[in-house]
XYZ file of C-alpha atoms in Angstrom:
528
model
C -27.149 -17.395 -14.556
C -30.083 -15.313 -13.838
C -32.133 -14.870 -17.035
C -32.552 -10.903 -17.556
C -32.132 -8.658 -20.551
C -29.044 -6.797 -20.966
C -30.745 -3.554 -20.309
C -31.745 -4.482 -17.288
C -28.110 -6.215 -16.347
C -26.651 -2.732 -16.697
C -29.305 -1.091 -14.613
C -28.869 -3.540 -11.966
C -25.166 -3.047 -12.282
C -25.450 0.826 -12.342
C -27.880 0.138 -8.988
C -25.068 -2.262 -6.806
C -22.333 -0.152 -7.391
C -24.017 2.583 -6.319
C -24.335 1.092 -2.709
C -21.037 -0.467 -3.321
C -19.766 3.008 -3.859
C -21.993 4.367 -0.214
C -19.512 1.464 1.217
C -16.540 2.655 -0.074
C -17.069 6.841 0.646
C -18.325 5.693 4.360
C -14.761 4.875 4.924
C -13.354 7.177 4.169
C -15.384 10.700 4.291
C -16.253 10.107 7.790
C -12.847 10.347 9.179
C -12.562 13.978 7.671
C -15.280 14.721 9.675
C -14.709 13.596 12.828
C -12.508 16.675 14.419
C -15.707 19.337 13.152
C -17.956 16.875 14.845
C -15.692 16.195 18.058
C -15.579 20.143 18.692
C -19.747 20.412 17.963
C -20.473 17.130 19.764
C -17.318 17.247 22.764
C -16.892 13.463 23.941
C -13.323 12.838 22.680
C -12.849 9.915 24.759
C -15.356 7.976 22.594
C -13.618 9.275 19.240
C -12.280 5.897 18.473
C -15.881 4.203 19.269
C -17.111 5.836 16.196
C -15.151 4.184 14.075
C -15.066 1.060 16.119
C -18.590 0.484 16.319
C -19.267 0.600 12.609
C -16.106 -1.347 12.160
C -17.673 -4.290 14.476
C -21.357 -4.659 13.105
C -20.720 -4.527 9.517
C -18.043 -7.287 10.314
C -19.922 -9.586 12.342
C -23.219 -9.189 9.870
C -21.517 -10.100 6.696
C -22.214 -13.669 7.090
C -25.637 -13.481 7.653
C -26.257 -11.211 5.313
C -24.588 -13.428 2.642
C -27.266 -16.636 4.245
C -30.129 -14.710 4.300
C -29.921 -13.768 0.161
C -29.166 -17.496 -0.455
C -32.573 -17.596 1.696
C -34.981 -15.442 0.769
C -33.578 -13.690 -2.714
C -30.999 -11.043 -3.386
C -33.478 -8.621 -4.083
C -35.392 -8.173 -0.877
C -32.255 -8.607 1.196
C -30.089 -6.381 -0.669
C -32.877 -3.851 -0.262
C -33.022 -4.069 3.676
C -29.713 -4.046 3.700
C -29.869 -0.501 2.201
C -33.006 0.568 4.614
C -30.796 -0.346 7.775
C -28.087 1.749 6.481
C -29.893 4.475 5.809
C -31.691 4.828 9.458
C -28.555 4.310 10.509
C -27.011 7.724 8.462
C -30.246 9.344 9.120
C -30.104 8.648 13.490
C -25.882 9.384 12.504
C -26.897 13.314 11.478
C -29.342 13.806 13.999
C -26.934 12.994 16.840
C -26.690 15.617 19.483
C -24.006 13.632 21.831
C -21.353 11.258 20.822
C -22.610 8.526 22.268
C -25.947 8.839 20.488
C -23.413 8.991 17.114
C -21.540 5.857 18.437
C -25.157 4.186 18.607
C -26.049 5.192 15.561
C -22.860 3.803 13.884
C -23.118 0.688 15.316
C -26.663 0.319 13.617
C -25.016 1.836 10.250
C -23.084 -0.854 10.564
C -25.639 -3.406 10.725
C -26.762 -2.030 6.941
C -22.976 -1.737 6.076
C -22.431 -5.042 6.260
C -24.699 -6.082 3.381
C -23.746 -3.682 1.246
C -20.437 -5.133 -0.689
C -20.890 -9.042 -0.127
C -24.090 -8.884 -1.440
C -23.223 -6.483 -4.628
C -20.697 -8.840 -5.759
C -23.295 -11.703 -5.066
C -25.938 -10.262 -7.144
C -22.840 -10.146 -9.786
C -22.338 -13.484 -9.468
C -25.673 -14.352 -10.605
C -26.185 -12.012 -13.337
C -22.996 -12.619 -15.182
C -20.786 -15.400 -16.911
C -17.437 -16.384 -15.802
C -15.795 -14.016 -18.399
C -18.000 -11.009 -18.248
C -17.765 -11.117 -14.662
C -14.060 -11.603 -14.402
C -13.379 -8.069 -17.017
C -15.623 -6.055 -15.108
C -13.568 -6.160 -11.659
C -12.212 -3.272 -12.725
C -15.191 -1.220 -12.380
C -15.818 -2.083 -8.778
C -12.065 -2.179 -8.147
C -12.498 1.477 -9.191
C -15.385 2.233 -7.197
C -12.788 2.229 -4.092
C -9.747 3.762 -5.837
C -11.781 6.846 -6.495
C -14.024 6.780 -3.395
C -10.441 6.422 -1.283
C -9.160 9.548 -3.834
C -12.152 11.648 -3.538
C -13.672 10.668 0.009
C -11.511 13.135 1.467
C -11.509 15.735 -0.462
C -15.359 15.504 -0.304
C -15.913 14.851 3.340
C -14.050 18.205 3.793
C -16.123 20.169 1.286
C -19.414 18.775 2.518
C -18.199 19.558 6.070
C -17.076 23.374 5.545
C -19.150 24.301 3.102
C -22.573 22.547 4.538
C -22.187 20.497 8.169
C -20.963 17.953 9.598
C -24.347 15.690 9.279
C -24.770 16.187 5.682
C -22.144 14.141 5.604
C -24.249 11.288 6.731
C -27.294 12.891 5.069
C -25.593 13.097 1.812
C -26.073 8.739 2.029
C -30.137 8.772 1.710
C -30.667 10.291 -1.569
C -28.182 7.614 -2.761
C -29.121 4.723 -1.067
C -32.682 5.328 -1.873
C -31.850 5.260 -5.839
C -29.953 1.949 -5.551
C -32.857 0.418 -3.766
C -35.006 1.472 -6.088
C -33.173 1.022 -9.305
C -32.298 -2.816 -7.897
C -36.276 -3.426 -7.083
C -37.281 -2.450 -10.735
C -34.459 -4.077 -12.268
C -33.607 -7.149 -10.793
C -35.773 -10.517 -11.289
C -35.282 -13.639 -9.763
C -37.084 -16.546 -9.820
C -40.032 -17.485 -7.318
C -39.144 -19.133 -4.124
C -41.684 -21.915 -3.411
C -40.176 -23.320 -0.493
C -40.507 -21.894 3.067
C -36.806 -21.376 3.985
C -35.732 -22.854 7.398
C -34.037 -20.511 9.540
C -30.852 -21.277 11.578
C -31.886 -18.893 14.477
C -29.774 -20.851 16.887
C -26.521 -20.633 14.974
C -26.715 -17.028 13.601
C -26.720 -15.940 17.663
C -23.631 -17.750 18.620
C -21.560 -16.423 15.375
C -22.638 -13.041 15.648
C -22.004 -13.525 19.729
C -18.710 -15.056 19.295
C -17.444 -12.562 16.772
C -18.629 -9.569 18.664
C -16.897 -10.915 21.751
C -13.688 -11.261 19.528
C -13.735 -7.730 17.843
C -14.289 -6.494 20.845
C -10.700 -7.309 22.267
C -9.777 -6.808 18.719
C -11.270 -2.871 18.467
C -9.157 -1.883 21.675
C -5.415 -1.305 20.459
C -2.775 -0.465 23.336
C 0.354 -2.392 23.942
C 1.194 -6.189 23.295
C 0.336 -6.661 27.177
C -3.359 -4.564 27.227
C -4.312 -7.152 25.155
C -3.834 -9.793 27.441
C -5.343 -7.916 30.147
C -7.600 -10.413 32.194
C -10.785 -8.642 30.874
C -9.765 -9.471 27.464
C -8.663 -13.248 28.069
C -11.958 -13.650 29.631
C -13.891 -12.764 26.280
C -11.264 -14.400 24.251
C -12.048 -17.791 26.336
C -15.956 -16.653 25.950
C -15.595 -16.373 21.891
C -13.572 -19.064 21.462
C -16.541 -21.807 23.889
C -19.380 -20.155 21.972
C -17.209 -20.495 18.413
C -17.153 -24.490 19.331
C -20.933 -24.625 20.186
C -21.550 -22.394 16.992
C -19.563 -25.676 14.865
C -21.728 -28.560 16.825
C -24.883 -26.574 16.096
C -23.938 -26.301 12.666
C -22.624 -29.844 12.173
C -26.621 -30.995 13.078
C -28.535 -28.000 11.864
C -30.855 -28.821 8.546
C -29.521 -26.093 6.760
C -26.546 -24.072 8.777
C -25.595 -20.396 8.604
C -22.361 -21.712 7.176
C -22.875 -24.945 5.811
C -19.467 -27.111 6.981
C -19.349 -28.997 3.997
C -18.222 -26.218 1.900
C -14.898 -26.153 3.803
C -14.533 -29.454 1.822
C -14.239 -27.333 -1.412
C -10.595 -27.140 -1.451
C -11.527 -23.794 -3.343
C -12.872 -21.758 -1.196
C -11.405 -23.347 2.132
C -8.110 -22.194 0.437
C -9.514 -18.936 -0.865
C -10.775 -17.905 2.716
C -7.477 -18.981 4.691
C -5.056 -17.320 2.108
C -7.904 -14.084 2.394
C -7.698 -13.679 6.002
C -3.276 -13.643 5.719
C -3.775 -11.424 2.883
C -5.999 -9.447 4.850
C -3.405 -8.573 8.216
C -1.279 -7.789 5.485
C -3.635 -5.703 3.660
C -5.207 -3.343 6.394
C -1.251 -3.217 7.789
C -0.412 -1.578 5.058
C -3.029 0.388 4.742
C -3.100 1.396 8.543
C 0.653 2.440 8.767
C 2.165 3.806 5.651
C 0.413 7.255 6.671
C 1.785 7.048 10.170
C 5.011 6.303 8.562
C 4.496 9.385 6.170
C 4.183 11.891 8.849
C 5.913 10.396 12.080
C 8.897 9.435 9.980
C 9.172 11.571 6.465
C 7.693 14.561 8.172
C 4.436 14.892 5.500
C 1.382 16.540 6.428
C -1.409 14.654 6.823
C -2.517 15.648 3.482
C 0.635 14.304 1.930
C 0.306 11.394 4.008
C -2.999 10.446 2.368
C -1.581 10.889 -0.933
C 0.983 8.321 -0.382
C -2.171 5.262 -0.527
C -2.708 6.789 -4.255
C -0.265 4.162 -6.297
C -1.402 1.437 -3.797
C -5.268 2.298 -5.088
C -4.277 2.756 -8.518
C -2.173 -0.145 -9.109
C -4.492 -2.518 -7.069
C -7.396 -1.050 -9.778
C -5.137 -1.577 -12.740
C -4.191 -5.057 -11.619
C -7.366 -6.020 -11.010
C -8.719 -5.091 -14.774
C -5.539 -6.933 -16.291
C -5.963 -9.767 -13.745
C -9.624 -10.589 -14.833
C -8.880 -10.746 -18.507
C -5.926 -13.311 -17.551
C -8.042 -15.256 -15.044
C -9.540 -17.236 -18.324
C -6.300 -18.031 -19.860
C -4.078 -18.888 -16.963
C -6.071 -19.787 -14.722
C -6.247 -18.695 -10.644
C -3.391 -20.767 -9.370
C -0.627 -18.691 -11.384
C -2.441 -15.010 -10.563
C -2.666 -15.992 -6.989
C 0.716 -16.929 -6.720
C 1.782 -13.883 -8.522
C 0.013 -11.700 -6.552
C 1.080 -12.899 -3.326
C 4.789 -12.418 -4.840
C 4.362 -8.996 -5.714
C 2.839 -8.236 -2.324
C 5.689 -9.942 -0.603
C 8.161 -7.602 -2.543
C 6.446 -4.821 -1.660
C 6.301 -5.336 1.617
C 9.635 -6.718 2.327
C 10.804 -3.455 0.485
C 8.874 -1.283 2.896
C 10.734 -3.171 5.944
C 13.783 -1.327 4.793
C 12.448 2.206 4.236
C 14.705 4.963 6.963
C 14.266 8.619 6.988
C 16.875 8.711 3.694
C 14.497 6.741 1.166
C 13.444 8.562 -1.364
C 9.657 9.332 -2.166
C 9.698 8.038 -5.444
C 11.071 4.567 -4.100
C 8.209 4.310 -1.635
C 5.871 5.017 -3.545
C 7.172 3.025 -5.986
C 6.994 -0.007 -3.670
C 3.433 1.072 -2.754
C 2.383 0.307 -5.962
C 3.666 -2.936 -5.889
C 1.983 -3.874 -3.028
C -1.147 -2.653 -4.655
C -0.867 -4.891 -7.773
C -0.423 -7.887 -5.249
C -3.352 -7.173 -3.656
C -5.805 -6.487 -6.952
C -4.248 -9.800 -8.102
C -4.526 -11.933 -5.018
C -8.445 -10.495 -4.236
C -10.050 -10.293 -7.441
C -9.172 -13.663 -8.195
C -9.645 -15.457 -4.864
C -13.291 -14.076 -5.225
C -14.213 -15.088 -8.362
C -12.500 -18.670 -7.898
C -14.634 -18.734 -5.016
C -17.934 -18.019 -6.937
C -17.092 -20.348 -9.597
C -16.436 -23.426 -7.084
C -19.968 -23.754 -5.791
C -23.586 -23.822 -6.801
C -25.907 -20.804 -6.498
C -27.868 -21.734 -3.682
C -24.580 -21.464 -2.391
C -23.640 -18.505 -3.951
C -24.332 -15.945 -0.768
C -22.815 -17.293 2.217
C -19.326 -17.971 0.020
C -19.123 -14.218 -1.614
C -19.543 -13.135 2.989
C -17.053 -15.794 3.797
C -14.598 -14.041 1.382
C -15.156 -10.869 2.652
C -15.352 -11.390 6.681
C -11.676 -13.579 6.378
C -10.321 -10.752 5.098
C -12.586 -8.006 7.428
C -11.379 -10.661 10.547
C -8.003 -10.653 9.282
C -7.727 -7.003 8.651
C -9.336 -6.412 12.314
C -6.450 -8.987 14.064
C -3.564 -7.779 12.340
C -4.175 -3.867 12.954
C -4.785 -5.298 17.085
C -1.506 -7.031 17.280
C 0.307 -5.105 14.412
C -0.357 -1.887 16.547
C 0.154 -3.201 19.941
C 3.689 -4.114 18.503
C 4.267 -0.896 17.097
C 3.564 0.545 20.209
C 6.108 -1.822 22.214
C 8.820 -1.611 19.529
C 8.294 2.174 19.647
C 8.625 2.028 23.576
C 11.379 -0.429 23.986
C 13.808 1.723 20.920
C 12.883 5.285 23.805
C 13.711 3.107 26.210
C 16.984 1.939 25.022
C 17.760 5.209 23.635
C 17.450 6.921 27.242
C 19.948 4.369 28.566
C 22.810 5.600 26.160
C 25.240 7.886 27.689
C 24.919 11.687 27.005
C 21.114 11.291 26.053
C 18.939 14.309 25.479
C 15.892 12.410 26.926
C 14.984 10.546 30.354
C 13.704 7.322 30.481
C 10.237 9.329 32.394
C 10.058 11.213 29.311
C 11.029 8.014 26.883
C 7.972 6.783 28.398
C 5.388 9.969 28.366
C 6.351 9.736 24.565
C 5.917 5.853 23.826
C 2.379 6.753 25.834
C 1.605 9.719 23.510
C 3.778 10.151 20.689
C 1.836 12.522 18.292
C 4.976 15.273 18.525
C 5.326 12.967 15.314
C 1.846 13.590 13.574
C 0.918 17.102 15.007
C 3.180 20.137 13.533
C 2.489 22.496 16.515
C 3.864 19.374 19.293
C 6.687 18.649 16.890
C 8.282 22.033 16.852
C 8.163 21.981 20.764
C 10.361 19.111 20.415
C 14.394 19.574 20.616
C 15.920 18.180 16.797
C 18.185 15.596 19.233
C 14.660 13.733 20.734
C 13.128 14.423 17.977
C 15.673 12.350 15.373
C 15.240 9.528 18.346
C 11.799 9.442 18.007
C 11.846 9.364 14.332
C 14.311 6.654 14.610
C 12.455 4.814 16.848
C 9.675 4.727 15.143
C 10.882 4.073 11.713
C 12.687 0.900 13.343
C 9.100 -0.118 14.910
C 7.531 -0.020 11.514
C 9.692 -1.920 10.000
C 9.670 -4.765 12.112
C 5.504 -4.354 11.426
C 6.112 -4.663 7.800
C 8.206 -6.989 7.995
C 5.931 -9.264 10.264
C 3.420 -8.859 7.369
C 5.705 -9.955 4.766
C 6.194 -12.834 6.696
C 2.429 -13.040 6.695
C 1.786 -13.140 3.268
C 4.668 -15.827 2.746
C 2.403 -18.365 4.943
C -0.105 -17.505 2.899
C 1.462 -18.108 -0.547
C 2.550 -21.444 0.599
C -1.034 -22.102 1.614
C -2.222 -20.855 -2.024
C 0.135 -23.673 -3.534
C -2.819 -25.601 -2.810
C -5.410 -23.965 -5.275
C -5.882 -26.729 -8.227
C -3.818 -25.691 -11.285
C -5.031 -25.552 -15.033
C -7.657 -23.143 -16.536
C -10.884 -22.114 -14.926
C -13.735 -23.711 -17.745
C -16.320 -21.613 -18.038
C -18.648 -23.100 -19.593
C -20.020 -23.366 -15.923
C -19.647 -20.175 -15.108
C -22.768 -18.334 -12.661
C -24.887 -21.960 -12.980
C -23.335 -23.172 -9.764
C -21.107 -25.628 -11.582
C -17.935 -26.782 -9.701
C -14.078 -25.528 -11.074
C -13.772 -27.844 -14.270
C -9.751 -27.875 -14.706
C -7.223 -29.172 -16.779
C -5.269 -30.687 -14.195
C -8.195 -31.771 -11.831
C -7.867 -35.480 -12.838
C -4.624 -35.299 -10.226
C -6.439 -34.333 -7.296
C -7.827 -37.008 -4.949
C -11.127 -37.193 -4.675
C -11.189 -36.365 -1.122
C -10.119 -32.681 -1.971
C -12.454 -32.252 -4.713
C -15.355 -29.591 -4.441
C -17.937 -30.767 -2.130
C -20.869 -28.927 -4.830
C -21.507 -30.808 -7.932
């Protein structure tokens, strides 16, 4: 653990929540935005690239990022981190096309992608096993409010000032957490001249680009699979196996191979990337099935995530103070339970389900999640030494970014064919108040369901088959990730048992358990 005063523990703390908490708001203020800046800008055909673009470089950076501070220092990488962000927001508000904006999101990005791997890093360092494990809740609450009050304060900031303060609003900010992190933080000199995997950091980010590329397009099952996109596929997956033989001879690798031995955080990183499909599913298509379905608004829609936020904030707080007495094994398992509830529960939600049972269910998904996350982090952190410290807190947090990135691809793409093949089938029926032409113009476009002024065009006959169809779509998506997050509990069954010791706790000492003295030595951590 680093050696600092408490004073200047909190100030560091008050300094990477504060960029934590630009993270959080960019996610969600932004999308408010968006139909001020499409009518200012025009360019609607790239209105998904804005999103898209951020989405992709603060995914594929993460890893490097998390290298570079077990490199050269969390302090001076942290702090670039922010100054990439910020010329990012800064180029974002001066836009004058949407293509510049698109640009100028993908370079966001870049920034972005330092931004929460790196906060809980510098964590990591600063704090023991136990003070880090009861103060989750504060960052857990960072996004529960900034996913509460994001929109409510991209709207203000949008009517009340414009558009680009809404990116403008992010330099004042990011500039104190820079500075309050460069006065606060200390970290021992580095004497040694770090060597730099140049070779290996181009083919992951390469690779991984390629991938999210295919990944960021959406569509049906088959536009997937569209020759175009099997060609990168085939592209990410050669340069992926050259990134591994690279690594297996480099002297010190982006992602050092050998920590896949850690039966830790190998398990912590598979069970994170299930968890995430499951996660960003959820996440993704309880608001379409608010408005398509229930017939909310989209402000009612939004309001729906609330228990999910709430209880995954809540579980987190009560999951760190158990984390010392029982151990990760049990709250992983747990977790993944109560997300496999919740889930399973939405896959038999219809138009007739009350809103207090949904949301009820939402909540239950939420305590999964703040149970499975919190704790597959910190057992993560605890596993390996500091050196090491980095690159594990990014490989936590790009399974479940990757994960989260897949399953909305082939989640939606299924949606999508579900939704078509239900038209379909209800065109064929005898007496039907729609065509099978117009069953398809709606599987192609089917915001009647989302937009007020297109569903009152609609007749109450097509429009109860497109709500049906729909709601029978979704649940075959939630379903999918309830089967999801089973795979991934059995996988967790493989997390050592016993109590976490932590007397090793932040010194890059390996999990010290009760029940280690069962596990062959061949599945023991590889960092001693």
């Amino acid at each position: 653990m680093l050696a600092m005063s408490s004073r200047r523990r909190w100030a560091v703390t008050i300094g990477v929540m504060t960029g934590m908490l630009l993270a959080a708001l960019e996610a969600t203020v932004v999308g408010t935005a968006m139909p001020t800046i499409v009518s200012t800008l025009g360019g609607l055909a790239h209105y998904s690239w804005v999103f898209s673009a951020y989405l992709l470089t603060s995914t594929v950076t993460v890893p490097i990022w998390g290298k570079l501070s077990d490199l050269f220092g969390r302090r001076p990488v942290y702090q670039a981190g922010i100054a990439v962000f910020l010329v990012g927001s800064a180029a974002c508000g001066l836009s004058q096309t949407m293509m510049q904006l698109v640009f100028a999101r993908a370079f966001q990005g870049l920034g972005a992608g330092a931004l929460v791997p790196l906060a809980m890093t510098i964590i990591g360092d600063m704090f023991t096993l136990e003070e880090r494990a009861k103060m989750q809740g504060l960052f857990s609450g960072v996004w529960g409010l900034s996913s509460i009050v994001g929109p409510l304060l991209g709207g203000f900031i949008t009517d009340q000032l414009s558009w680009r303060w809404v990116f403008y609003i992010n330099l004042p900010v990011g500039i104190a957490a820079a500075v309050i992190i460069g006065l606060a933080l200390q970290e021992p000199p580095r004497d040694q001249r770090p060597v730099i995997d140049y070779l290996g950091a181009t083919l992951l980010t390469a690779s991984v680009t390629l991938l999210m590329l295919v990944l960021v397009e959406g569509g049906e099952v088959a536009a997937i699979f569209t020759t175009r996109n099997l060609i990168l596929i085939a592209a990410a997956i050669a340069l992926f196996v050259w990134f591994v033989r690279v690594e297996m001879r480099a002297k010190d690798p982006v992602i050092p191979l050998t920590l896949f031995r850690n039966r830790v955080v190998s398990v912590a990183i598979a069970v994170g990337f299930l968890a995430g499909i499951a996660m960003f599913g959820a996440i993704t298509f309880v608001p379409l099935m608010a408005q398509g379905v229930l017939g909310a608004t989209a402000t009612q829609a939004g309001t729906f995530l609330m228990p999910l936020m709430l209880a995954w904030v809540a579980s987190s707080i009560v999951g760190g103070r158990l984390l010392i007495k029982v151990g990760a094994r049990p709250l992983v398992l747990v977790g993944l339970v109560l997300l496999m509830a919740g889930l399973g529960a939405m896959a038999m939600f219809n138009a007739e389900t009350s809103h207090a049972l949904l949301l009820t269910e939402l909540g239950v998904i939420g305590a999964g999640l703040g149970l499975t996350m919190l704790t597959l982090l910190i057992a993560s952190q605890h596993s390996v030494r500091r050196e090491q410290l980095g690159i594990t807190t990014s490989l936590n947090q790009f399974s479940r970014s990757i994960g989260g990135a897949l399953g909305v691809a082939l989640l939606g793409a299924l949606m999508v064919s579900g939704l078509t093949a239900n038209l379909r089938t209800a065109a064929l029926q005898p007496n039907a108040p729609l065509t099978a032409t117009e069953a398809d113009k709606l599987a192609e476009n089917p915001n009647a369901l989302v937009e007020p002024s297109a569903r009152a065009r609609i007749s109450p006959q097509v429009l109860t088959i497109l709500q049906t169809s729909l709601a029978s779509a979704l649940r075959t998506t939630f379903l999918i990730c309830a089967i999801v997050v089973a795979i991934s509990f059995f996988l967790a069954l493989m997390i050592p048992g016993g109590k976490i010791e932590s007397a090793g706790a932040a010194t890059g000492e390996e999990f010290v358990m009760a029940e280690m003295t069962t596990i062959d030595a061949e599945h023991e951590p590889c960092c001693d």
